mmCIF file of C-alpha atoms in Angstrom:
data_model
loop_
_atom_site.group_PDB
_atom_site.id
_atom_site.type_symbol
_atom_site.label_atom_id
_atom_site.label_comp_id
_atom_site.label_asym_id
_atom_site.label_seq_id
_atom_site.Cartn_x
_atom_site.Cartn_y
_atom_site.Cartn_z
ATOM 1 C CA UNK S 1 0.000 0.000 0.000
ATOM 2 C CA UNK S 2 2.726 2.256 0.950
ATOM 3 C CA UNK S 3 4.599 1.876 -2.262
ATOM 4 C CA UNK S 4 1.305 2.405 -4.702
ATOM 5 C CA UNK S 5 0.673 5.618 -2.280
ATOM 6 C CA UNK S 6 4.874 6.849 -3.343
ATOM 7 C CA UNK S 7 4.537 5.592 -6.601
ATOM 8 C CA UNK S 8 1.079 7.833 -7.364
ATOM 9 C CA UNK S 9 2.388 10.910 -5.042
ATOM 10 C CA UNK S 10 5.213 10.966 -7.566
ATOM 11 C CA UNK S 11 3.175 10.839 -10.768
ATOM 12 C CA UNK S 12 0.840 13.242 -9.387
ATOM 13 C CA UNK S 13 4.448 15.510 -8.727
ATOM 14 C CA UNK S 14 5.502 14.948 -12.530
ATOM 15 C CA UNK S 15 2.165 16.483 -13.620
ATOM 16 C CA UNK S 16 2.335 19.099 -12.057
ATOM 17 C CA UNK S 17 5.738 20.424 -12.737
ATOM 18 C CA UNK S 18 5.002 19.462 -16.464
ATOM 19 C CA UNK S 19 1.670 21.566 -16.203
ATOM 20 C CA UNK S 20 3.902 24.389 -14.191
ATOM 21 C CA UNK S 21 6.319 24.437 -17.564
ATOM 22 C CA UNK S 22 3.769 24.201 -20.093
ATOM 23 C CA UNK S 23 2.330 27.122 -18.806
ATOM 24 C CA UNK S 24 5.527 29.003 -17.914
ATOM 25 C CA UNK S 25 5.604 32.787 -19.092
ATOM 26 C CA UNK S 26 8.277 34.215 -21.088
ATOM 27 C CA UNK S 27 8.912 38.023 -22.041
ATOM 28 C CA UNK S 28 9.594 37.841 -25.817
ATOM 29 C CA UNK S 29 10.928 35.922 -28.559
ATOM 30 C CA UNK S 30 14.583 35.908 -30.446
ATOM 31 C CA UNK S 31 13.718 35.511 -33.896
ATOM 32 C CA UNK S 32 17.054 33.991 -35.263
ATOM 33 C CA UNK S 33 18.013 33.769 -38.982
ATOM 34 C CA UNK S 34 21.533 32.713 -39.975
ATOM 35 C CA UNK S 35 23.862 32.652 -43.367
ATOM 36 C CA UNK S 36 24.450 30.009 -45.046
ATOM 37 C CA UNK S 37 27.728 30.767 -46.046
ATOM 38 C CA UNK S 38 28.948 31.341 -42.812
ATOM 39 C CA UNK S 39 27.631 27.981 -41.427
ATOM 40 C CA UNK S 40 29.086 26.038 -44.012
ATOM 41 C CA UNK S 41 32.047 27.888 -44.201
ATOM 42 C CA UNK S 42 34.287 26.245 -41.278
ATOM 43 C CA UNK S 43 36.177 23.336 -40.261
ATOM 44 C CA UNK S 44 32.648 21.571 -39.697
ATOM 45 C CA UNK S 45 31.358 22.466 -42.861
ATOM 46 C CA UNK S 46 27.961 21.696 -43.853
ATOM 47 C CA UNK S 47 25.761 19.484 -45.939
ATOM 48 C CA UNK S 48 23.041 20.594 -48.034
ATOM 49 C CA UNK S 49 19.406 19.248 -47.929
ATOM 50 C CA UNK S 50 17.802 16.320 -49.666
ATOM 51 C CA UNK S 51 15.789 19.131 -51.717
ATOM 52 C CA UNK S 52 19.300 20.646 -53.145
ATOM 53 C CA UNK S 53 21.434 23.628 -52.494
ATOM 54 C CA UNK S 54 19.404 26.588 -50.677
ATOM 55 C CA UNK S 55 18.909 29.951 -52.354
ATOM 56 C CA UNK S 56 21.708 32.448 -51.202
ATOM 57 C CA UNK S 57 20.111 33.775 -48.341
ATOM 58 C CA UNK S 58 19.162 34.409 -44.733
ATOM 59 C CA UNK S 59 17.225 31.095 -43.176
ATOM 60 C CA UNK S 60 15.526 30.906 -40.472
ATOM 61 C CA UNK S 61 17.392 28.905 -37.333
ATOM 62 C CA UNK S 62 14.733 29.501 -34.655
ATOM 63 C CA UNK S 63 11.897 31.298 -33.062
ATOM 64 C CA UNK S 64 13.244 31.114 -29.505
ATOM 65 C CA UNK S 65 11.167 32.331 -26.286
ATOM 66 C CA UNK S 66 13.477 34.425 -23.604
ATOM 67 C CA UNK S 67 13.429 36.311 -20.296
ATOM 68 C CA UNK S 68 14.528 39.599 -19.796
ATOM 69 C CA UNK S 69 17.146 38.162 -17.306
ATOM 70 C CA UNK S 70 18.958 36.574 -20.019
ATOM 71 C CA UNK S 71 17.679 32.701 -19.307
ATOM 72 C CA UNK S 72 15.613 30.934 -21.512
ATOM 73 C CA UNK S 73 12.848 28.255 -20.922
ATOM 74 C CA UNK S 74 13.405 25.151 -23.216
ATOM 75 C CA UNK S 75 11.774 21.325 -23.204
ATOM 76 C CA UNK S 76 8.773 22.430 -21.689
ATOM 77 C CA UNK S 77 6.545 19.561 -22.548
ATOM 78 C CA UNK S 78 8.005 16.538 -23.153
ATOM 79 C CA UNK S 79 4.310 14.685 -24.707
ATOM 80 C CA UNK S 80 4.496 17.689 -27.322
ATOM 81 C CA UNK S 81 6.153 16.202 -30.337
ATOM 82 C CA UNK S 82 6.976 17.938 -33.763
ATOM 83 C CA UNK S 83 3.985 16.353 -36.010
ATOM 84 C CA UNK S 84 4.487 17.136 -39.714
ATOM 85 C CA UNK S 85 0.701 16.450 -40.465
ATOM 86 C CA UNK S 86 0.153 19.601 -38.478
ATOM 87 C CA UNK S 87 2.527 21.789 -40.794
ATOM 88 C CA UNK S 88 1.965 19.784 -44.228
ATOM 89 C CA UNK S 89 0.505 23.431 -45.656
ATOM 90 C CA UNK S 90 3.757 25.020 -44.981
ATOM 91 C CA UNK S 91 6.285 22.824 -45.891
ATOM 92 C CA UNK S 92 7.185 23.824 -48.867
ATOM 93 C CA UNK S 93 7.895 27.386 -47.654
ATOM 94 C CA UNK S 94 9.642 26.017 -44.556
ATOM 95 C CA UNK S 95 12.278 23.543 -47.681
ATOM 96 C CA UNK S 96 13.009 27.053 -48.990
ATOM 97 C CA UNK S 97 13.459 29.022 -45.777
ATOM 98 C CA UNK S 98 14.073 27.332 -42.658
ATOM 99 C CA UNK S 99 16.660 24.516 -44.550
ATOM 100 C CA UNK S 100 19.094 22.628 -42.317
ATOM 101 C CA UNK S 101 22.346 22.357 -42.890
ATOM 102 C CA UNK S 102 23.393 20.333 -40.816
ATOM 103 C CA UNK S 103 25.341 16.648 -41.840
ATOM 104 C CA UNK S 104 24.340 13.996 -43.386
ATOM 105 C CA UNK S 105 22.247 15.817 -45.549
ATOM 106 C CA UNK S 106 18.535 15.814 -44.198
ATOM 107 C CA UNK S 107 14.707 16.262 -45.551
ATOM 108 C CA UNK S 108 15.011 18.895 -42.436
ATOM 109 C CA UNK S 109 12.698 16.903 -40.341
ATOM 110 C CA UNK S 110 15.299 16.675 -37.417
ATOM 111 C CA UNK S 111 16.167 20.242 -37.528
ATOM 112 C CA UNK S 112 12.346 21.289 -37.299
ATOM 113 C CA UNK S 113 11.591 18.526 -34.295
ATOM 114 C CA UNK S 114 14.614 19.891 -32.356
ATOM 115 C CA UNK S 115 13.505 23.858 -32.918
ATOM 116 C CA UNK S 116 9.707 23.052 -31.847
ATOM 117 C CA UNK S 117 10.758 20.157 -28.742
ATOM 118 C CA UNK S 118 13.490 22.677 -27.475
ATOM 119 C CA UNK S 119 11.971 26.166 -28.022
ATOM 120 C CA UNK S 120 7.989 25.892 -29.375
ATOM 121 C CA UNK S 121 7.087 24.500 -27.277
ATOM 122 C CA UNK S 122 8.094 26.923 -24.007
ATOM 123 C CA UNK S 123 5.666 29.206 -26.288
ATOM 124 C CA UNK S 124 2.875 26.715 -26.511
ATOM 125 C CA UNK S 125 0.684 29.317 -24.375
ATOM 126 C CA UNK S 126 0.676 32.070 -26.852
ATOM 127 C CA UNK S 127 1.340 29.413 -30.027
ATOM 128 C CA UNK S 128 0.319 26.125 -30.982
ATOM 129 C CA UNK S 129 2.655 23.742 -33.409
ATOM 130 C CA UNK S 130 1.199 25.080 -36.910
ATOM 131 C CA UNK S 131 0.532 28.306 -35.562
ATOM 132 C CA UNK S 132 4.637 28.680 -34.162
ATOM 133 C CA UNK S 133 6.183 28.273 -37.602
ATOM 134 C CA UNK S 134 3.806 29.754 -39.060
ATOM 135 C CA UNK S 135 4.657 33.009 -37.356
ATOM 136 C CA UNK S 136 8.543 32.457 -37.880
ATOM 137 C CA UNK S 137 8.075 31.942 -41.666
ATOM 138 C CA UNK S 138 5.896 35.847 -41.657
ATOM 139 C CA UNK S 139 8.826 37.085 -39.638
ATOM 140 C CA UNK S 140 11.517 35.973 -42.382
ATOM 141 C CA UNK S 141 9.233 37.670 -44.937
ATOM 142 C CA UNK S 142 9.084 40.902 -42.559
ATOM 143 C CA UNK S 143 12.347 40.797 -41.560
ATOM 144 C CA UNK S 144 14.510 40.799 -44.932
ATOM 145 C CA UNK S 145 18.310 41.184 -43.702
ATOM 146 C CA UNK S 146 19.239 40.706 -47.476
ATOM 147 C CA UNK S 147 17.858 43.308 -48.701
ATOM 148 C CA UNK S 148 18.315 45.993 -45.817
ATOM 149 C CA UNK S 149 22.216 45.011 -46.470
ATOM 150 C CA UNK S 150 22.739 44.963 -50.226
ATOM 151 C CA UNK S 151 20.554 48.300 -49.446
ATOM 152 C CA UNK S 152 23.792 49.703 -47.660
ATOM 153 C CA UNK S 153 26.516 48.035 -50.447
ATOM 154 C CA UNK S 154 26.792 45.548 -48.066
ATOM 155 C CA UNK S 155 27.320 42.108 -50.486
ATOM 156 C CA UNK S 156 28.140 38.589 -49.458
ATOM 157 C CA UNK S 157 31.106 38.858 -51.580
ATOM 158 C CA UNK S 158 33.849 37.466 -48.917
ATOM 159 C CA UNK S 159 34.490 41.326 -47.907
ATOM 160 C CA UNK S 160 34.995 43.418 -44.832
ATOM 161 C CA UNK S 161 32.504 44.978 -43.600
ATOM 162 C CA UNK S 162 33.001 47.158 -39.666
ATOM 163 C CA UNK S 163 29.943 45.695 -37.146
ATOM 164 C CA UNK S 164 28.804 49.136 -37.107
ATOM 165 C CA UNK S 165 27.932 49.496 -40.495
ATOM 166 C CA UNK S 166 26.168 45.634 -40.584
ATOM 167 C CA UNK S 167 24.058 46.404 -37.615
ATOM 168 C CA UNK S 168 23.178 50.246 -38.845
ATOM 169 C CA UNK S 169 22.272 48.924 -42.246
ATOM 170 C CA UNK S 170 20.069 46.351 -40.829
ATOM 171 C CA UNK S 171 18.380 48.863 -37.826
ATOM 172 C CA UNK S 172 17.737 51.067 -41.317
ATOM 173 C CA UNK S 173 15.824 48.433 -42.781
ATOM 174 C CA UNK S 174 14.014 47.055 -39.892
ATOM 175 C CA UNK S 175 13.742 49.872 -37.893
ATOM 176 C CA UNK S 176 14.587 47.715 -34.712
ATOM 177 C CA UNK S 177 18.781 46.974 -33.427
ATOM 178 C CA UNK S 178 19.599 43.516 -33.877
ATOM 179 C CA UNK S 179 22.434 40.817 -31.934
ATOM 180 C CA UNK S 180 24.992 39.974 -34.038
ATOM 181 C CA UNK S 181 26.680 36.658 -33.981
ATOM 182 C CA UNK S 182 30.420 35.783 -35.218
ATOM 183 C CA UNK S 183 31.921 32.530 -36.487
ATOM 184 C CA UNK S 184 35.099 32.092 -37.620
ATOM 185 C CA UNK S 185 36.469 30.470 -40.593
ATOM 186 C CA UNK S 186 39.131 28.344 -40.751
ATOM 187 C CA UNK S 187 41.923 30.849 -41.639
ATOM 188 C CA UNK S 188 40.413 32.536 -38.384
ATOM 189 C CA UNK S 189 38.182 35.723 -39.964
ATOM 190 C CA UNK S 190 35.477 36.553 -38.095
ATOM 191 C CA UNK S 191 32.316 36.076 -40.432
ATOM 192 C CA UNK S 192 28.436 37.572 -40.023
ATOM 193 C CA UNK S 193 27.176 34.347 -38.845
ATOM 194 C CA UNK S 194 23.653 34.638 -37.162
ATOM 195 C CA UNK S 195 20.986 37.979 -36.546
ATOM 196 C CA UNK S 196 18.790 38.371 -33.857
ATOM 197 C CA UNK S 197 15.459 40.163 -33.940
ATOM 198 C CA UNK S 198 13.362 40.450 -30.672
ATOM 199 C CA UNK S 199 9.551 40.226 -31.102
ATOM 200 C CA UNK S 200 6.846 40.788 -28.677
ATOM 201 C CA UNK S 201 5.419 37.274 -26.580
ATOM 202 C CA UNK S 202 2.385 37.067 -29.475
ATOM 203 C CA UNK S 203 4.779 36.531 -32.325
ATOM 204 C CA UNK S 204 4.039 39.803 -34.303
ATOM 205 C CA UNK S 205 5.416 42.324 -33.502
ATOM 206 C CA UNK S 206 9.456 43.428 -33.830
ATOM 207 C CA UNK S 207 10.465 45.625 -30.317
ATOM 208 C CA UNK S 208 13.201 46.837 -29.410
ATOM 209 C CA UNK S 209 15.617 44.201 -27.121
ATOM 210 C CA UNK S 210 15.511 43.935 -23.643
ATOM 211 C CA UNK S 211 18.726 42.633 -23.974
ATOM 212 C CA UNK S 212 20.819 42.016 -26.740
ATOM 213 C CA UNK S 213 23.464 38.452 -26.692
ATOM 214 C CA UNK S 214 26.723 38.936 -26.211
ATOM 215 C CA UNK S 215 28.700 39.562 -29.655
ATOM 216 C CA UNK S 216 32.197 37.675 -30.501
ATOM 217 C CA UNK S 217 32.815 39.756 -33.162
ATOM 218 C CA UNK S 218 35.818 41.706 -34.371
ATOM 219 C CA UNK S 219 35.103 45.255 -35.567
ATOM 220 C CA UNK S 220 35.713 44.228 -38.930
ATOM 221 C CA UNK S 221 33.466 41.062 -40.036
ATOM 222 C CA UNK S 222 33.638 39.330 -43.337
ATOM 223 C CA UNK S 223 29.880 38.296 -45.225
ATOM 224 C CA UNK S 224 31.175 35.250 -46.966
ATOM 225 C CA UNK S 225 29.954 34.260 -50.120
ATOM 226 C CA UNK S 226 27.299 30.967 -50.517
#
Protein backbone atom coordinates (compact mmCIF):
# COMPACT_ATOMS: atom_id res chain seq x y z
CA UNK A 1 0.00 0.00 0.00
CA UNK A 2 2.73 2.26 0.95
CA UNK A 3 4.60 1.88 -2.26
CA UNK A 4 1.31 2.40 -4.70
CA UNK A 5 0.67 5.62 -2.28
CA UNK A 6 4.87 6.85 -3.34
CA UNK A 7 4.54 5.59 -6.60
CA UNK A 8 1.08 7.83 -7.36
CA UNK A 9 2.39 10.91 -5.04
CA UNK A 10 5.21 10.97 -7.57
CA UNK A 11 3.17 10.84 -10.77
CA UNK A 12 0.84 13.24 -9.39
CA UNK A 13 4.45 15.51 -8.73
CA UNK A 14 5.50 14.95 -12.53
CA UNK A 15 2.17 16.48 -13.62
CA UNK A 16 2.34 19.10 -12.06
CA UNK A 17 5.74 20.42 -12.74
CA UNK A 18 5.00 19.46 -16.46
CA UNK A 19 1.67 21.57 -16.20
CA UNK A 20 3.90 24.39 -14.19
CA UNK A 21 6.32 24.44 -17.56
CA UNK A 22 3.77 24.20 -20.09
CA UNK A 23 2.33 27.12 -18.81
CA UNK A 24 5.53 29.00 -17.91
CA UNK A 25 5.60 32.79 -19.09
CA UNK A 26 8.28 34.22 -21.09
CA UNK A 27 8.91 38.02 -22.04
CA UNK A 28 9.59 37.84 -25.82
CA UNK A 29 10.93 35.92 -28.56
CA UNK A 30 14.58 35.91 -30.45
CA UNK A 31 13.72 35.51 -33.90
CA UNK A 32 17.05 33.99 -35.26
CA UNK A 33 18.01 33.77 -38.98
CA UNK A 34 21.53 32.71 -39.97
CA UNK A 35 23.86 32.65 -43.37
CA UNK A 36 24.45 30.01 -45.05
CA UNK A 37 27.73 30.77 -46.05
CA UNK A 38 28.95 31.34 -42.81
CA UNK A 39 27.63 27.98 -41.43
CA UNK A 40 29.09 26.04 -44.01
CA UNK A 41 32.05 27.89 -44.20
CA UNK A 42 34.29 26.25 -41.28
CA UNK A 43 36.18 23.34 -40.26
CA UNK A 44 32.65 21.57 -39.70
CA UNK A 45 31.36 22.47 -42.86
CA UNK A 46 27.96 21.70 -43.85
CA UNK A 47 25.76 19.48 -45.94
CA UNK A 48 23.04 20.59 -48.03
CA UNK A 49 19.41 19.25 -47.93
CA UNK A 50 17.80 16.32 -49.67
CA UNK A 51 15.79 19.13 -51.72
CA UNK A 52 19.30 20.65 -53.14
CA UNK A 53 21.43 23.63 -52.49
CA UNK A 54 19.40 26.59 -50.68
CA UNK A 55 18.91 29.95 -52.35
CA UNK A 56 21.71 32.45 -51.20
CA UNK A 57 20.11 33.78 -48.34
CA UNK A 58 19.16 34.41 -44.73
CA UNK A 59 17.22 31.09 -43.18
CA UNK A 60 15.53 30.91 -40.47
CA UNK A 61 17.39 28.90 -37.33
CA UNK A 62 14.73 29.50 -34.66
CA UNK A 63 11.90 31.30 -33.06
CA UNK A 64 13.24 31.11 -29.50
CA UNK A 65 11.17 32.33 -26.29
CA UNK A 66 13.48 34.43 -23.60
CA UNK A 67 13.43 36.31 -20.30
CA UNK A 68 14.53 39.60 -19.80
CA UNK A 69 17.15 38.16 -17.31
CA UNK A 70 18.96 36.57 -20.02
CA UNK A 71 17.68 32.70 -19.31
CA UNK A 72 15.61 30.93 -21.51
CA UNK A 73 12.85 28.26 -20.92
CA UNK A 74 13.41 25.15 -23.22
CA UNK A 75 11.77 21.33 -23.20
CA UNK A 76 8.77 22.43 -21.69
CA UNK A 77 6.55 19.56 -22.55
CA UNK A 78 8.00 16.54 -23.15
CA UNK A 79 4.31 14.68 -24.71
CA UNK A 80 4.50 17.69 -27.32
CA UNK A 81 6.15 16.20 -30.34
CA UNK A 82 6.98 17.94 -33.76
CA UNK A 83 3.99 16.35 -36.01
CA UNK A 84 4.49 17.14 -39.71
CA UNK A 85 0.70 16.45 -40.47
CA UNK A 86 0.15 19.60 -38.48
CA UNK A 87 2.53 21.79 -40.79
CA UNK A 88 1.96 19.78 -44.23
CA UNK A 89 0.51 23.43 -45.66
CA UNK A 90 3.76 25.02 -44.98
CA UNK A 91 6.28 22.82 -45.89
CA UNK A 92 7.18 23.82 -48.87
CA UNK A 93 7.90 27.39 -47.65
CA UNK A 94 9.64 26.02 -44.56
CA UNK A 95 12.28 23.54 -47.68
CA UNK A 96 13.01 27.05 -48.99
CA UNK A 97 13.46 29.02 -45.78
CA UNK A 98 14.07 27.33 -42.66
CA UNK A 99 16.66 24.52 -44.55
CA UNK A 100 19.09 22.63 -42.32
CA UNK A 101 22.35 22.36 -42.89
CA UNK A 102 23.39 20.33 -40.82
CA UNK A 103 25.34 16.65 -41.84
CA UNK A 104 24.34 14.00 -43.39
CA UNK A 105 22.25 15.82 -45.55
CA UNK A 106 18.53 15.81 -44.20
CA UNK A 107 14.71 16.26 -45.55
CA UNK A 108 15.01 18.89 -42.44
CA UNK A 109 12.70 16.90 -40.34
CA UNK A 110 15.30 16.68 -37.42
CA UNK A 111 16.17 20.24 -37.53
CA UNK A 112 12.35 21.29 -37.30
CA UNK A 113 11.59 18.53 -34.29
CA UNK A 114 14.61 19.89 -32.36
CA UNK A 115 13.51 23.86 -32.92
CA UNK A 116 9.71 23.05 -31.85
CA UNK A 117 10.76 20.16 -28.74
CA UNK A 118 13.49 22.68 -27.48
CA UNK A 119 11.97 26.17 -28.02
CA UNK A 120 7.99 25.89 -29.38
CA UNK A 121 7.09 24.50 -27.28
CA UNK A 122 8.09 26.92 -24.01
CA UNK A 123 5.67 29.21 -26.29
CA UNK A 124 2.87 26.72 -26.51
CA UNK A 125 0.68 29.32 -24.38
CA UNK A 126 0.68 32.07 -26.85
CA UNK A 127 1.34 29.41 -30.03
CA UNK A 128 0.32 26.12 -30.98
CA UNK A 129 2.65 23.74 -33.41
CA UNK A 130 1.20 25.08 -36.91
CA UNK A 131 0.53 28.31 -35.56
CA UNK A 132 4.64 28.68 -34.16
CA UNK A 133 6.18 28.27 -37.60
CA UNK A 134 3.81 29.75 -39.06
CA UNK A 135 4.66 33.01 -37.36
CA UNK A 136 8.54 32.46 -37.88
CA UNK A 137 8.07 31.94 -41.67
CA UNK A 138 5.90 35.85 -41.66
CA UNK A 139 8.83 37.08 -39.64
CA UNK A 140 11.52 35.97 -42.38
CA UNK A 141 9.23 37.67 -44.94
CA UNK A 142 9.08 40.90 -42.56
CA UNK A 143 12.35 40.80 -41.56
CA UNK A 144 14.51 40.80 -44.93
CA UNK A 145 18.31 41.18 -43.70
CA UNK A 146 19.24 40.71 -47.48
CA UNK A 147 17.86 43.31 -48.70
CA UNK A 148 18.32 45.99 -45.82
CA UNK A 149 22.22 45.01 -46.47
CA UNK A 150 22.74 44.96 -50.23
CA UNK A 151 20.55 48.30 -49.45
CA UNK A 152 23.79 49.70 -47.66
CA UNK A 153 26.52 48.03 -50.45
CA UNK A 154 26.79 45.55 -48.07
CA UNK A 155 27.32 42.11 -50.49
CA UNK A 156 28.14 38.59 -49.46
CA UNK A 157 31.11 38.86 -51.58
CA UNK A 158 33.85 37.47 -48.92
CA UNK A 159 34.49 41.33 -47.91
CA UNK A 160 34.99 43.42 -44.83
CA UNK A 161 32.50 44.98 -43.60
CA UNK A 162 33.00 47.16 -39.67
CA UNK A 163 29.94 45.70 -37.15
CA UNK A 164 28.80 49.14 -37.11
CA UNK A 165 27.93 49.50 -40.49
CA UNK A 166 26.17 45.63 -40.58
CA UNK A 167 24.06 46.40 -37.61
CA UNK A 168 23.18 50.25 -38.84
CA UNK A 169 22.27 48.92 -42.25
CA UNK A 170 20.07 46.35 -40.83
CA UNK A 171 18.38 48.86 -37.83
CA UNK A 172 17.74 51.07 -41.32
CA UNK A 173 15.82 48.43 -42.78
CA UNK A 174 14.01 47.05 -39.89
CA UNK A 175 13.74 49.87 -37.89
CA UNK A 176 14.59 47.72 -34.71
CA UNK A 177 18.78 46.97 -33.43
CA UNK A 178 19.60 43.52 -33.88
CA UNK A 179 22.43 40.82 -31.93
CA UNK A 180 24.99 39.97 -34.04
CA UNK A 181 26.68 36.66 -33.98
CA UNK A 182 30.42 35.78 -35.22
CA UNK A 183 31.92 32.53 -36.49
CA UNK A 184 35.10 32.09 -37.62
CA UNK A 185 36.47 30.47 -40.59
CA UNK A 186 39.13 28.34 -40.75
CA UNK A 187 41.92 30.85 -41.64
CA UNK A 188 40.41 32.54 -38.38
CA UNK A 189 38.18 35.72 -39.96
CA UNK A 190 35.48 36.55 -38.10
CA UNK A 191 32.32 36.08 -40.43
CA UNK A 192 28.44 37.57 -40.02
CA UNK A 193 27.18 34.35 -38.85
CA UNK A 194 23.65 34.64 -37.16
CA UNK A 195 20.99 37.98 -36.55
CA UNK A 196 18.79 38.37 -33.86
CA UNK A 197 15.46 40.16 -33.94
CA UNK A 198 13.36 40.45 -30.67
CA UNK A 199 9.55 40.23 -31.10
CA UNK A 200 6.85 40.79 -28.68
CA UNK A 201 5.42 37.27 -26.58
CA UNK A 202 2.39 37.07 -29.47
CA UNK A 203 4.78 36.53 -32.33
CA UNK A 204 4.04 39.80 -34.30
CA UNK A 205 5.42 42.32 -33.50
CA UNK A 206 9.46 43.43 -33.83
CA UNK A 207 10.46 45.63 -30.32
CA UNK A 208 13.20 46.84 -29.41
CA UNK A 209 15.62 44.20 -27.12
CA UNK A 210 15.51 43.94 -23.64
CA UNK A 211 18.73 42.63 -23.97
CA UNK A 212 20.82 42.02 -26.74
CA UNK A 213 23.46 38.45 -26.69
CA UNK A 214 26.72 38.94 -26.21
CA UNK A 215 28.70 39.56 -29.65
CA UNK A 216 32.20 37.67 -30.50
CA UNK A 217 32.82 39.76 -33.16
CA UNK A 218 35.82 41.71 -34.37
CA UNK A 219 35.10 45.25 -35.57
CA UNK A 220 35.71 44.23 -38.93
CA UNK A 221 33.47 41.06 -40.04
CA UNK A 222 33.64 39.33 -43.34
CA UNK A 223 29.88 38.30 -45.23
CA UNK A 224 31.18 35.25 -46.97
CA UNK A 225 29.95 34.26 -50.12
CA UNK A 226 27.30 30.97 -50.52
Amino acid sequence: MKSKFSLLSKLLILQYLSVLCLSQDFDFFYFVQQWPGAYCDTKQSCCYPKTGKPTADFGIHGLWPNYKDGSWPSNCDPDSVFDKSQVSDLMSNMEKNWPSLSCPSSNGMRFWSHEWEKHGTCAESELDQHDYFETALKLKQKVNLLKALKDADIEPDDGFYSLESISDAIKQGTGFTPGIECNRDSAHNSQLYQVYMCVDTSGSDLIECPLLPKSKCGSQIQFPKF
